[in-house]
């Protein structure tokens, strides 16, 4: 038995809700959604943490403009507080260099980061998941016992089909799914909502493609005023997720 496994639940015990933002497919705005969700919740005076588990392509720190800060060591690692968010990412250890992990190395890295990180008391811990439904997803399910999933897709047929496959895995494992969020909507109709018919999972709503989002990346003040976050906040309020 890996001794690190015994401490993970203690590290997470004072967190009210753990929400993994996933969707199976890359390029669907999953990291933007996770970072924006953490930023929005922080703006509503919730105690929030953000964990970027996308080891191959971590980007939450770029989206939120996090640089020049580092965790503190005290009986573990204390994530730095930036813009009201406790933030942890492999970038603190890789120095921005690629992290070409595979197989058991990925599982070991996830166990390590969960075991050493001291989150303290939080209302929400948002987890930015890597693409796919392989070892990282199964490790999060195994190690973070109270995790809930928020699935992201786009109007793309490919993205919808991949999301439905992940949804099938989560349902088979009886993991709570908050619902599905459609990102980058361009047309009036909502293919994602139609695709979920009969699958017994809430369709939370759609966020329009925001042409101004790219310019706001790295600046949290600008991000909070984008249509992306405004629509995300409205969806959260309407669906009573928070």
Tab-separated table of N, CA and C in Angstrom, residues 181-238:
chain	number	residue	atom	x	y	z
A	181	UNK	N	-22.231	21.396	-20.270
A	181	UNK	CA	-22.174	22.785	-20.702
A	181	UNK	C	-21.686	22.830	-22.141
A	182	UNK	N	-22.420	23.522	-22.989
A	182	UNK	CA	-21.999	23.680	-24.377
A	182	UNK	C	-21.229	24.990	-24.529
A	183	UNK	N	-20.019	24.888	-25.061
A	183	UNK	CA	-19.154	26.054	-25.229
A	183	UNK	C	-19.009	26.387	-26.715
A	184	UNK	N	-18.684	27.650	-26.997
A	184	UNK	CA	-18.397	28.126	-28.362
A	184	UNK	C	-19.599	27.968	-29.291
A	185	UNK	N	-20.766	28.230	-28.792
A	185	UNK	CA	-21.973	28.139	-29.633
A	185	UNK	C	-21.956	29.259	-30.678
A	186	UNK	N	-22.263	28.912	-31.917
A	186	UNK	CA	-22.269	29.889	-33.014
A	186	UNK	C	-23.675	30.060	-33.594
A	187	UNK	N	-24.351	28.949	-33.821
A	187	UNK	CA	-25.687	29.004	-34.402
A	187	UNK	C	-26.764	29.085	-33.327
A	188	UNK	N	-28.001	29.312	-33.760
A	188	UNK	CA	-29.096	29.480	-32.821
A	188	UNK	C	-29.428	28.195	-32.077
A	189	UNK	N	-29.481	27.090	-32.822
A	189	UNK	CA	-29.878	25.838	-32.191
A	189	UNK	C	-28.738	25.292	-31.332
A	190	UNK	N	-29.053	24.275	-30.504
A	190	UNK	CA	-28.069	23.718	-29.587
A	190	UNK	C	-27.952	22.211	-29.805
A	191	UNK	N	-27.002	21.780	-30.640
A	191	UNK	CA	-26.836	20.350	-30.892
A	191	UNK	C	-26.542	19.548	-29.633
A	192	UNK	N	-25.824	20.160	-28.683
A	192	UNK	CA	-25.465	19.434	-27.463
A	192	UNK	C	-26.713	19.095	-26.656
A	193	UNK	N	-27.628	20.049	-26.541
A	193	UNK	CA	-28.864	19.791	-25.814
A	193	UNK	C	-29.664	18.666	-26.439
A	194	UNK	N	-29.723	18.676	-27.768
A	194	UNK	CA	-30.456	17.629	-28.481
A	194	UNK	C	-29.780	16.267	-28.309
A	195	UNK	N	-28.451	16.250	-28.272
A	195	UNK	CA	-27.704	14.997	-28.166
A	195	UNK	C	-27.901	14.325	-26.816
A	196	UNK	N	-28.286	15.109	-25.802
A	196	UNK	CA	-28.435	14.560	-24.458
A	196	UNK	C	-29.832	14.018	-24.194
A	197	UNK	N	-30.710	14.164	-25.151
A	197	UNK	CA	-32.090	13.703	-24.962
A	197	UNK	C	-32.088	12.217	-24.610
A	198	UNK	N	-32.724	11.888	-23.502
A	198	UNK	CA	-32.848	10.503	-23.076
A	198	UNK	C	-31.677	9.975	-22.276
A	199	UNK	N	-30.626	10.779	-22.094
A	199	UNK	CA	-29.450	10.301	-21.362
A	199	UNK	C	-29.513	10.596	-19.862
A	200	UNK	N	-30.559	11.268	-19.427
A	200	UNK	CA	-30.794	11.524	-17.999
A	200	UNK	C	-29.640	12.274	-17.331
A	201	UNK	N	-29.170	13.300	-18.006
A	201	UNK	CA	-28.168	14.189	-17.423
A	201	UNK	C	-28.571	15.618	-17.780
A	202	UNK	N	-28.479	16.552	-16.841
A	202	UNK	CA	-28.921	17.913	-17.119
A	202	UNK	C	-28.092	18.597	-18.197
A	203	UNK	N	-28.770	19.264	-19.123
A	203	UNK	CA	-28.092	20.165	-20.045
A	203	UNK	C	-28.165	21.552	-19.423
A	204	UNK	N	-27.013	22.109	-19.048
A	204	UNK	CA	-26.984	23.339	-18.264
A	204	UNK	C	-27.204	24.582	-19.107
A	205	UNK	N	-26.794	24.523	-20.371
A	205	UNK	CA	-26.965	25.681	-21.229
A	205	UNK	C	-25.762	25.880	-22.137
A	206	UNK	N	-25.803	26.946	-22.920
A	206	UNK	CA	-24.766	27.217	-23.924
A	206	UNK	C	-24.092	28.560	-23.666
A	207	UNK	N	-22.823	28.610	-23.999
A	207	UNK	CA	-22.057	29.852	-23.962
A	207	UNK	C	-21.662	30.185	-25.393
A	208	UNK	N	-22.018	31.379	-25.833
A	208	UNK	CA	-21.716	31.790	-27.205
A	208	UNK	C	-20.209	31.926	-27.419
A	209	UNK	N	-19.787	31.730	-28.654
A	209	UNK	CA	-18.392	31.978	-29.004
A	209	UNK	C	-18.083	33.449	-28.733
A	210	UNK	N	-17.086	33.705	-27.923
A	210	UNK	CA	-16.747	35.063	-27.493
A	210	UNK	C	-15.473	35.517	-28.195
A	211	UNK	N	-15.630	36.407	-29.174
A	211	UNK	CA	-14.479	36.878	-29.934
A	211	UNK	C	-13.511	37.699	-29.084
A	212	UNK	N	-13.994	38.259	-27.987
A	212	UNK	CA	-13.132	39.089	-27.148
A	212	UNK	C	-12.414	38.324	-26.049
A	213	UNK	N	-12.666	37.014	-25.958
A	213	UNK	CA	-12.085	36.239	-24.856
A	213	UNK	C	-10.570	36.158	-24.965
A	214	UNK	N	-10.059	35.942	-26.161
A	214	UNK	CA	-8.616	35.786	-26.347
A	214	UNK	C	-7.854	37.002	-25.837
A	215	UNK	N	-8.383	38.199	-26.098
A	215	UNK	CA	-7.701	39.424	-25.670
A	215	UNK	C	-7.685	39.574	-24.155
A	216	UNK	N	-8.625	38.921	-23.479
A	216	UNK	CA	-8.731	39.060	-22.027
A	216	UNK	C	-7.888	38.043	-21.272
A	217	UNK	N	-7.372	37.033	-21.967
A	217	UNK	CA	-6.597	35.992	-21.291
A	217	UNK	C	-5.368	36.590	-20.613
A	218	UNK	N	-5.160	36.200	-19.373
A	218	UNK	CA	-4.028	36.703	-18.608
A	218	UNK	C	-4.347	37.926	-17.774
A	219	UNK	N	-5.542	38.477	-17.935
A	219	UNK	CA	-5.963	39.669	-17.187
A	219	UNK	C	-7.300	39.358	-16.523
A	220	UNK	N	-7.296	39.083	-15.222
A	220	UNK	CA	-8.519	38.635	-14.545
A	220	UNK	C	-9.603	39.712	-14.520
A	221	UNK	N	-9.210	40.973	-14.473
A	221	UNK	CA	-10.212	42.041	-14.495
A	221	UNK	C	-10.966	42.034	-15.826
A	222	UNK	N	-10.232	41.894	-16.914
A	222	UNK	CA	-10.880	41.823	-18.223
A	222	UNK	C	-11.706	40.541	-18.364
A	223	UNK	N	-11.179	39.429	-17.848
A	223	UNK	CA	-11.897	38.163	-17.943
A	223	UNK	C	-13.266	38.247	-17.281
A	224	UNK	N	-13.318	38.892	-16.119
A	224	UNK	CA	-14.582	38.995	-15.383
A	224	UNK	C	-15.636	39.796	-16.136
A	225	UNK	N	-15.206	40.587	-17.118
A	225	UNK	CA	-16.146	41.401	-17.880
A	225	UNK	C	-16.412	40.838	-19.277
A	226	UNK	N	-15.910	39.638	-19.546
A	226	UNK	CA	-16.183	39.021	-20.852
A	226	UNK	C	-17.586	38.429	-20.871
A	227	UNK	N	-18.140	38.315	-22.064
A	227	UNK	CA	-19.438	37.651	-22.205
A	227	UNK	C	-19.343	36.192	-21.770
A	228	UNK	N	-18.170	35.595	-21.950
A	228	UNK	CA	-17.961	34.204	-21.555
A	228	UNK	C	-18.277	34.001	-20.080
A	229	UNK	N	-17.670	34.807	-19.211
A	229	UNK	CA	-17.894	34.634	-17.777
A	229	UNK	C	-19.292	35.113	-17.378
A	230	UNK	N	-19.779	36.150	-18.032
A	230	UNK	CA	-21.138	36.606	-17.713
A	230	UNK	C	-22.159	35.517	-18.003
A	231	UNK	N	-22.026	34.848	-19.146
A	231	UNK	CA	-22.960	33.779	-19.488
A	231	UNK	C	-22.754	32.569	-18.585
A	232	UNK	N	-21.501	32.274	-18.241
A	232	UNK	CA	-21.220	31.175	-17.325
A	232	UNK	C	-21.877	31.428	-15.973
A	233	UNK	N	-21.749	32.643	-15.471
A	233	UNK	CA	-22.371	32.985	-14.200
A	233	UNK	C	-23.882	32.859	-14.237
A	234	UNK	N	-24.482	33.280	-15.358
A	234	UNK	CA	-25.933	33.167	-15.500
A	234	UNK	C	-26.370	31.708	-15.508
A	235	UNK	N	-25.603	30.871	-16.184
A	235	UNK	CA	-25.914	29.441	-16.228
A	235	UNK	C	-25.803	28.829	-14.837
A	236	UNK	N	-24.778	29.200	-14.100
A	236	UNK	CA	-24.609	28.675	-12.749
A	236	UNK	C	-25.770	29.076	-11.844
A	237	UNK	N	-26.217	30.316	-11.984
A	237	UNK	CA	-27.342	30.787	-11.179
A	237	UNK	C	-28.633	30.095	-11.558
A	238	UNK	N	-28.877	29.964	-12.864
A	238	UNK	CA	-30.130	29.348	-13.330
A	238	UNK	C	-30.215	27.869	-12.976
